[in-house]
XYZ file of C-alpha atoms in Angstrom:
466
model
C 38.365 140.066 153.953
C 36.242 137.389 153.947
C 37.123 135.149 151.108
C 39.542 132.161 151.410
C 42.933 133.301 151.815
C 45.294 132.667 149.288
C 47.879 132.338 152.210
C 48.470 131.725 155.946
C 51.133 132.384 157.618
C 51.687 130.801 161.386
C 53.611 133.353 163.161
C 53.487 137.406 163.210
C 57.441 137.978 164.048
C 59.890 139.664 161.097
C 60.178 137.129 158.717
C 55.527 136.763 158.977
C 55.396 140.200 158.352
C 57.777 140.613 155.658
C 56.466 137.954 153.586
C 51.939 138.698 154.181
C 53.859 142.418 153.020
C 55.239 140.750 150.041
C 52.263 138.488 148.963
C 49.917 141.597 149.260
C 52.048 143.143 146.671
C 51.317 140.780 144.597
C 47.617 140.724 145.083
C 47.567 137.564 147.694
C 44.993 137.482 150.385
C 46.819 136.888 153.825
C 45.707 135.601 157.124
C 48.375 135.883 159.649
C 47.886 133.642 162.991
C 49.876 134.801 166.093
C 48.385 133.356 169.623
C 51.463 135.959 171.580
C 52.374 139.363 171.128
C 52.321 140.624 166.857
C 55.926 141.386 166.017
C 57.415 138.218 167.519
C 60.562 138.196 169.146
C 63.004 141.227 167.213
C 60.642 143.739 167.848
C 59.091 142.537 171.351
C 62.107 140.542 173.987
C 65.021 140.214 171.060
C 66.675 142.851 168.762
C 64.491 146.448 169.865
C 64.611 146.212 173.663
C 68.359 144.553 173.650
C 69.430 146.933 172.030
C 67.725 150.014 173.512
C 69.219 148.538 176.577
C 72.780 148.607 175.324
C 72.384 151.978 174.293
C 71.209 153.215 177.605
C 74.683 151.351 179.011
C 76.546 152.809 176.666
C 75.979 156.244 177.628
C 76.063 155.095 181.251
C 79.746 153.953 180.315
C 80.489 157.147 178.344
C 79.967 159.343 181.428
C 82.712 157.326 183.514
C 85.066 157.068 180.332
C 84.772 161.209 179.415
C 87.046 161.906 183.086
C 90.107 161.126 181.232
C 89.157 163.751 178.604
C 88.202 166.468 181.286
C 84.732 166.006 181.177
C 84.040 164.911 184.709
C 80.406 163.684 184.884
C 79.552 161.413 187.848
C 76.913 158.896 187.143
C 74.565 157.913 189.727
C 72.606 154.980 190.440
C 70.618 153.439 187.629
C 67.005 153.956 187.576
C 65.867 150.567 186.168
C 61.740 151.648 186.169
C 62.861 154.428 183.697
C 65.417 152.114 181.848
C 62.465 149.607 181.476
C 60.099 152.687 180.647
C 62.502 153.885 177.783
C 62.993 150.076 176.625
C 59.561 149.643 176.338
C 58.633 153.191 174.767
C 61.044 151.760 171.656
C 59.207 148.763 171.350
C 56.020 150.373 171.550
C 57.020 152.509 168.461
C 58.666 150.254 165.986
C 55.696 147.898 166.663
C 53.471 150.391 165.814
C 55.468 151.382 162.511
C 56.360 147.645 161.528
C 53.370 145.519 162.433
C 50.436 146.879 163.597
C 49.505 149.748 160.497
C 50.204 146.000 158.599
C 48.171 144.453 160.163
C 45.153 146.166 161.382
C 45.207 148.314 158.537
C 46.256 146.826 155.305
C 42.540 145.205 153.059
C 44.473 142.358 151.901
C 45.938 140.709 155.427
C 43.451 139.346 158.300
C 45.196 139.086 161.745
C 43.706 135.974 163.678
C 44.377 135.523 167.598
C 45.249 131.754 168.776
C 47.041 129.080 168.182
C 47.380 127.541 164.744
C 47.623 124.113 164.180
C 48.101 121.892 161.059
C 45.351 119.787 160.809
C 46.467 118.427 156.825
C 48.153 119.645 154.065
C 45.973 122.930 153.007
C 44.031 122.705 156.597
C 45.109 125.363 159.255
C 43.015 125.139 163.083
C 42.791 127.924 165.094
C 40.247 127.748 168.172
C 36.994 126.513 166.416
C 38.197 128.094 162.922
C 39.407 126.074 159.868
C 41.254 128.435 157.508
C 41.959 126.283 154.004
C 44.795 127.506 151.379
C 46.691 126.126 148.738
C 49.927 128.343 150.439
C 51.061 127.580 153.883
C 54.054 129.500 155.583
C 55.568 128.638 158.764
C 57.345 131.572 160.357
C 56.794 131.156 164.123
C 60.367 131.671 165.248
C 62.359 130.590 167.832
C 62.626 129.807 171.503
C 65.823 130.218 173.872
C 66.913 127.213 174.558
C 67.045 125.412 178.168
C 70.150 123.473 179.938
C 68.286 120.853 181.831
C 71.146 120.629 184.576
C 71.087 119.190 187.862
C 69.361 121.324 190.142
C 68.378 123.590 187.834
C 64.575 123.266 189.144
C 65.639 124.891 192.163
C 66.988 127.771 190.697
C 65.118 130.807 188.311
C 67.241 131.252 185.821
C 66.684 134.002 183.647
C 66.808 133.974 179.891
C 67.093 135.837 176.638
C 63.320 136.968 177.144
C 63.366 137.115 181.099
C 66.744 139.088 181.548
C 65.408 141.926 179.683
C 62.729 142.740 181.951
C 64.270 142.464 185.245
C 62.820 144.911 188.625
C 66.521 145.597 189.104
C 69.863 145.474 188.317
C 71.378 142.001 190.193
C 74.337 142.547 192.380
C 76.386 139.955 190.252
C 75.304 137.114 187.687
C 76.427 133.870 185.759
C 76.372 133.549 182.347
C 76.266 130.274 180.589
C 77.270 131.064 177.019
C 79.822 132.658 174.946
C 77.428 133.771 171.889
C 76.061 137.089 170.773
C 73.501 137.187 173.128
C 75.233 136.178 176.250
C 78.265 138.786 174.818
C 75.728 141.655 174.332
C 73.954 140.962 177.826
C 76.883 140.339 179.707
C 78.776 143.860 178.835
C 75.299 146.073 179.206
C 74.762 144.198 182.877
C 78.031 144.885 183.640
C 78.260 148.833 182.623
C 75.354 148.999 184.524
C 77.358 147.696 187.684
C 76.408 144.232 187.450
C 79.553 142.171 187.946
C 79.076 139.331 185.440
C 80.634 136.239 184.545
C 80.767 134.305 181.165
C 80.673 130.660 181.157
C 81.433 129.503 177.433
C 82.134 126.102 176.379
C 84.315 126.556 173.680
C 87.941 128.035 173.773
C 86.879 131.569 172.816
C 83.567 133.612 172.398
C 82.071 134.047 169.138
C 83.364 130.945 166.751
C 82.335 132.319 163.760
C 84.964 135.421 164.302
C 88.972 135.562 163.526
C 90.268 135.259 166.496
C 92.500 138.019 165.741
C 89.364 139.911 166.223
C 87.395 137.875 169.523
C 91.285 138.249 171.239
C 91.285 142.132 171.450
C 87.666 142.040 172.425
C 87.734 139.647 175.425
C 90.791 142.014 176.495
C 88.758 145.287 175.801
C 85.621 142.615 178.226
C 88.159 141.893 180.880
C 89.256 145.818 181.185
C 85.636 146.397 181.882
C 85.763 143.679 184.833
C 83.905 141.343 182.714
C 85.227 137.997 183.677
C 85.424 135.391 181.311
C 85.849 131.822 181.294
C 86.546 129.175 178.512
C 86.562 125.262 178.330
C 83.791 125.268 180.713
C 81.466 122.003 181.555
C 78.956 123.207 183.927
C 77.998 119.987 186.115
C 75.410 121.477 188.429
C 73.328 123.935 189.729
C 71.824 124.923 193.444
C 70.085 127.754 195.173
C 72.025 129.249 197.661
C 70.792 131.582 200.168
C 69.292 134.456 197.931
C 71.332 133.675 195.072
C 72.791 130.135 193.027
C 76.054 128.221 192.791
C 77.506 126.755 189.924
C 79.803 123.722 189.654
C 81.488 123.723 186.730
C 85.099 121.775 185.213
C 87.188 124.614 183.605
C 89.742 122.897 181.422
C 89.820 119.609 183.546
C 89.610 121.761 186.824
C 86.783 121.709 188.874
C 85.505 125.149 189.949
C 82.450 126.436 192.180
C 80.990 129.629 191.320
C 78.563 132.258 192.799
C 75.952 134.996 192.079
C 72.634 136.496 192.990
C 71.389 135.523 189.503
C 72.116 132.735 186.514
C 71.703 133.302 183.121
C 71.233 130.897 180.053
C 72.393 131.944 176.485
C 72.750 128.514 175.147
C 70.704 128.793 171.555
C 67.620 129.099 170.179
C 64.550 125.648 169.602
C 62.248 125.794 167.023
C 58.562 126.981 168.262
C 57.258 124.123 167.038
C 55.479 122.185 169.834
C 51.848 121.999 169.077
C 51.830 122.735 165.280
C 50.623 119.183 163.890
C 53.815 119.092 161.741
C 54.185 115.433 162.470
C 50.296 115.295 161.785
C 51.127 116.312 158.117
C 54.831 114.496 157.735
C 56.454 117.739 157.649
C 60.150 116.774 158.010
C 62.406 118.369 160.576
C 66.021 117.892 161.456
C 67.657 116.367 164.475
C 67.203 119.536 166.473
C 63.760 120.331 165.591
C 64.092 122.646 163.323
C 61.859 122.408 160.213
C 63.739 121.053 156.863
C 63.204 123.916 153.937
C 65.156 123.101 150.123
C 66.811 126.122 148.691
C 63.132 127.660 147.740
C 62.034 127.245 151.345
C 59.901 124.472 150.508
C 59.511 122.112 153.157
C 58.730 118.088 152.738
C 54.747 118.633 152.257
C 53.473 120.255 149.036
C 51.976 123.804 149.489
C 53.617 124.610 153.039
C 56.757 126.518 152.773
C 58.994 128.038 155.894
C 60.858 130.523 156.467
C 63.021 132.287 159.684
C 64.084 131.151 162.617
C 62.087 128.076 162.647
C 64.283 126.657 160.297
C 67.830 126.901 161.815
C 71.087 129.114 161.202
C 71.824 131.723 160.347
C 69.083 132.948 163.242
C 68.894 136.394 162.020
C 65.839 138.756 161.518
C 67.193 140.092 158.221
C 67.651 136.482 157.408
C 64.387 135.762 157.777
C 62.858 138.656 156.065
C 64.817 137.300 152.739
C 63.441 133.645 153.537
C 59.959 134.935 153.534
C 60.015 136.840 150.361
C 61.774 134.198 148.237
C 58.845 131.818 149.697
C 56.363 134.055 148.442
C 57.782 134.989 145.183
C 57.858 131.414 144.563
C 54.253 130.721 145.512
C 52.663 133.749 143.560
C 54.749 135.188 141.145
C 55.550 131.949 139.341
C 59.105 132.194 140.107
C 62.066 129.811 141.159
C 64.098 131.794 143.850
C 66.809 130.628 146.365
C 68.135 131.572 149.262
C 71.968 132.682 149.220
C 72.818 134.278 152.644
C 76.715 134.310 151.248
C 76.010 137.845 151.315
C 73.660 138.643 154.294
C 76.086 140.537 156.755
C 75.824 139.820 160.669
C 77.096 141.599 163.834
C 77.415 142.071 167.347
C 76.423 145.030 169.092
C 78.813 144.883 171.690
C 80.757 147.949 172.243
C 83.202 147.752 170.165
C 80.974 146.204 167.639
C 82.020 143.745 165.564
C 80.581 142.146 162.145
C 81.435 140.244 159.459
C 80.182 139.407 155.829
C 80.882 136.658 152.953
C 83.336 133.908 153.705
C 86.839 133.701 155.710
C 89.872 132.330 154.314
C 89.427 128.952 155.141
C 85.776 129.015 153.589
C 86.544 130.620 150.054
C 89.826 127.937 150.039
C 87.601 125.293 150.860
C 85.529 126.264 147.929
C 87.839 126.178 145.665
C 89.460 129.895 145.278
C 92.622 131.361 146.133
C 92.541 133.781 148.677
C 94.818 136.800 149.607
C 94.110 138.298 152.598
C 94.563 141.760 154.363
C 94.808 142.946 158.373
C 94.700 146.364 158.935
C 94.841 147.579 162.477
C 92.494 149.460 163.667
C 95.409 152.330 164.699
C 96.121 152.768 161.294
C 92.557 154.685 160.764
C 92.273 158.006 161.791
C 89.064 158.765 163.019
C 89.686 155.573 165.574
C 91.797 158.003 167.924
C 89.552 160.961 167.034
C 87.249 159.239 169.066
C 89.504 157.130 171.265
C 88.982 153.597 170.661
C 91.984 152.374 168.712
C 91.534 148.928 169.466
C 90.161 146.713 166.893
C 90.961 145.308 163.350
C 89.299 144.828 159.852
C 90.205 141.960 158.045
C 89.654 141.547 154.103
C 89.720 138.286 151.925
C 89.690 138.806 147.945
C 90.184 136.018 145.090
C 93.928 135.918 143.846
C 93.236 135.374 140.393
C 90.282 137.807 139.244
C 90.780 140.102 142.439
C 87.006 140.148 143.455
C 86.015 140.397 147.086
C 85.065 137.348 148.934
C 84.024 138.575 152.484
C 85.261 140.444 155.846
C 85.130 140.888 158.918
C 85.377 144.482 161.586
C 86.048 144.685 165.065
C 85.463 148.608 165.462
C 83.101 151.242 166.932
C 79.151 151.316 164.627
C 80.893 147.813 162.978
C 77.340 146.754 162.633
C 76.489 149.917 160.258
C 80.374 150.137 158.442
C 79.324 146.408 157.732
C 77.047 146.854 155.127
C 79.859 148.625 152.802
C 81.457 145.516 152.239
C 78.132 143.425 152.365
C 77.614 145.310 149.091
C 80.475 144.786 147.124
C 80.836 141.591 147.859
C 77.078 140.965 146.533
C 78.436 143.092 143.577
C 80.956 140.764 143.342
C 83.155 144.539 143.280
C 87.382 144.167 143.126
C 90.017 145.155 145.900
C 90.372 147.479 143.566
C 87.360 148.930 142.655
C 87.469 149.653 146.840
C 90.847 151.068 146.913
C 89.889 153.564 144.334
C 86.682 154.617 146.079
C 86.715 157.856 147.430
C 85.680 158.135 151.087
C 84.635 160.383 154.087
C 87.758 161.914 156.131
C 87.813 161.295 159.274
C 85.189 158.163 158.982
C 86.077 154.560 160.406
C 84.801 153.326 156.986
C 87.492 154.148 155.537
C 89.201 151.888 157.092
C 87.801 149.446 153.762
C 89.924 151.486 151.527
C 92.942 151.456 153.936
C 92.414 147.411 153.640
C 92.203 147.109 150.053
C 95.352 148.783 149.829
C 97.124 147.284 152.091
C 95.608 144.116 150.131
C 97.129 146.004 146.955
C 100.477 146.662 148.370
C 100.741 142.829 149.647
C 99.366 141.218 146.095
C 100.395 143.981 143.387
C 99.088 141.385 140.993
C 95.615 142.366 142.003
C 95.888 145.845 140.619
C 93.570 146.894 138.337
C 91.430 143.574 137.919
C 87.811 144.130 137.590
């Protein structure tokens, strides 16, 4: 391909790839500019290797947990060279699958190596190359974000990236963070006999969750020996001896911490720095991240963005969605938004937990009426087949037309039973329409029936709206 591209995209990660894909389609030519490693951070230190890890820990965990059932199996030490060699054998293959037959194979989509740079609107630099196009996409992702603490030059503190790659399993480590990564970190170090310790800021992990769902799991956390710690200021940090100390106020309180290692899980920065976007008066927002209108059109004519670069909700799938509407609206003469109302999000924590469309408090504030449903997790079957009855699913319908408005799932696979509910609330589907639907037995999912009719039995109204 040596014509002028009819697009270039800055960045190779999930949301790049999904939209050169998508342009291709539609008879684009694509030059995609990545200086690091093609597949950006879900497939190479974020969402593949994380989660391969957890895996690993969870069948670490389900060796100890199987005694009680009479299956005594006695795990031994953890072999982190072969955890890192499975980790990486994972990444190795989805990268293959997702990016590289893309890009190395596809006619329409030129990979270039560097680092691209804005030099005016239409004008990308990369090395000594000038690539011009009428379409610009930037989809270069995110960045975890550092605490610049006292003392924190004297200590190496790993990251989102960093912790995923360690020569060992540490003895014991801090946390700073309540989020999903420092929640998903913190439980896999810790089944792997790391004794960890959260550090969140807030009153509870996970903000975005009913805390009638966050209070079971930091129970189910603490049962592990996961310790946790809320209302947390951390003042300062300092080497000490082979490991670091951690002064922190808890609540008013001061309190000194130790460990062989610290962890940050603060947030993600835009990867911005170095892109020219001030060059070419591309407007960002207080914290960097790069302004996009519902079309993901950003402040300059003919550069749109899409992903993480351009803030919440910080999710691959997200991004994927961003960077097709960008490039439907650049080549197929269309006018699409973005509506993540429906785009579903979880925790792969063990038990997982996930939720979809608005809470109470969000559909209210928008104007409906909202009847809601708890169901225990007890109350489903399959739960004590496979002996993890705590949890809860919580469902939130409109009163008046009985359509479903969102939910949320604090259960074993949550982050696959998820996607159930993602798709009748993007149907805009009834309570009951989903108390009439006929499901598995034993299955956790059916725990959405059980919901919608305990919803049902609460608002009898609701029956047989559609």
């Amino acid at each position: 391909m040596t014509a002028a591209p009819d697009l270039v995209i800055l960045g190779a990660g999930t949301t790049a790839l999904a939209a050169a894909e998508r342009a291709a389609e539609l008879g684009a030519r694509v030059v995609v500019i990545e200086q690091a490693v093609p597949g950006g951070t879900c497939i190479n230190w974020g969402c593949i290797p994380s989660k391969t890890l957890i895996h690993k820990a969870a069948l670490y965990h389900a060796a100890r947990r199987g005694a009680a059932a009479g299956l005594n199996l006695t795990p031994g030490p953890v072999d982190c060279a072969a955890l890192m060699a499975a980790k990486q054998q994972a990444i190795d293959r989805v990268r293959q699958e997702r990016c590289d037959r893309l890009l190395n194979e596809h006619p329409a989509i030129r990979l270039v190596r560097g680092h691209g740079r804005l030099r005016a609107p239409g004008e990308v630099q990369v090395g000594p190359e000038i690539l011009r196009s009428d379409h610009i996409l930037i989809a270069c992702g995110g960045l975890p974000r550092h605490l610049d603490l006292p003392g924190m030059h004297t200590v190496a503190a790993l990251n989102s990236y960093s912790v995923l790659n360690l020569p060992a399993i540490p003895r014991s480590l801090l946390i700073v963070g309540g989020g999903v990564i420092a929640l998903e970190i913190g439980q896999m170090l810790q089944r792997f006999g790391c004794q960890v310790t959260l550090l969140e800021r807030g009153d509870r992990p996970l903000a975005e969750f009913d805390p009638r769902l966050t209070g079971p799991l930091c129970a189910l956390l603490a049962a592990e020996g996961l310790r946790q710690h809320f209302g947390v200021e951390v003042r300062q940090v300092a080497a000490e001896g082979e490991g670091v100390a951690v002064a922190a106020m808890i609540n008013g309180h001061p309190l000194r911490l130790t460990a062989e290692r610290l962890m940050l899980a603060v947030g993600t920065v835009p990867a911005t720095a170095g892109l020219g976007l001030e060059a070419v008066g591309v407007a960002c927002d207080r914290q960097g991240f790069v302004v996009i209108d519902a079309e993901c059109r950003t402040s300059v004519p003919g550069i749109w963005a899409a992903g993480d670069v351009t803030g919440p909700p910080l999710l691959a799938p997200a991004g994927e969605l961003e960077g097709r509407v960008a490039v439907e609206n650049m080549f197929a003469g269309r006018h699409c938004t973005v509506d993540h109302h429906g785009t579903p999000m979880a925790v792969f924590i063990d038990p997982e937990i996930a939720l979809v469309g608005q809470t109470a408090a969000q559909a209210g504030a928008a104007g409906h009426e909202v009847a809601e449903a708890y169901l225990d997790l007890a109350a489903v079957a399959k739960a004590h087949v496979v002996g993890a009855p705590t949890g809860a699913l919580l469902l939130w319908a409109d009163r008046h037309d009985g359509r479903l408005l969102g939910g949320q799932i604090l259960a074993p696979r949550a982050a696959d039973l998820i996607h159930e509910l993602a798709l009748a609330v993007r149907a805009c589907l009834t309570v009951s329409e989903l108390a009439d639907s006929v499901h598995v037995y034993p299955t956790i999912s059916d725990g959405w029936r059980l919901a919608a009719r305990r919803l049902l039995a609460d608002c009898p109204e609701l029956r047989g709206r559609a």
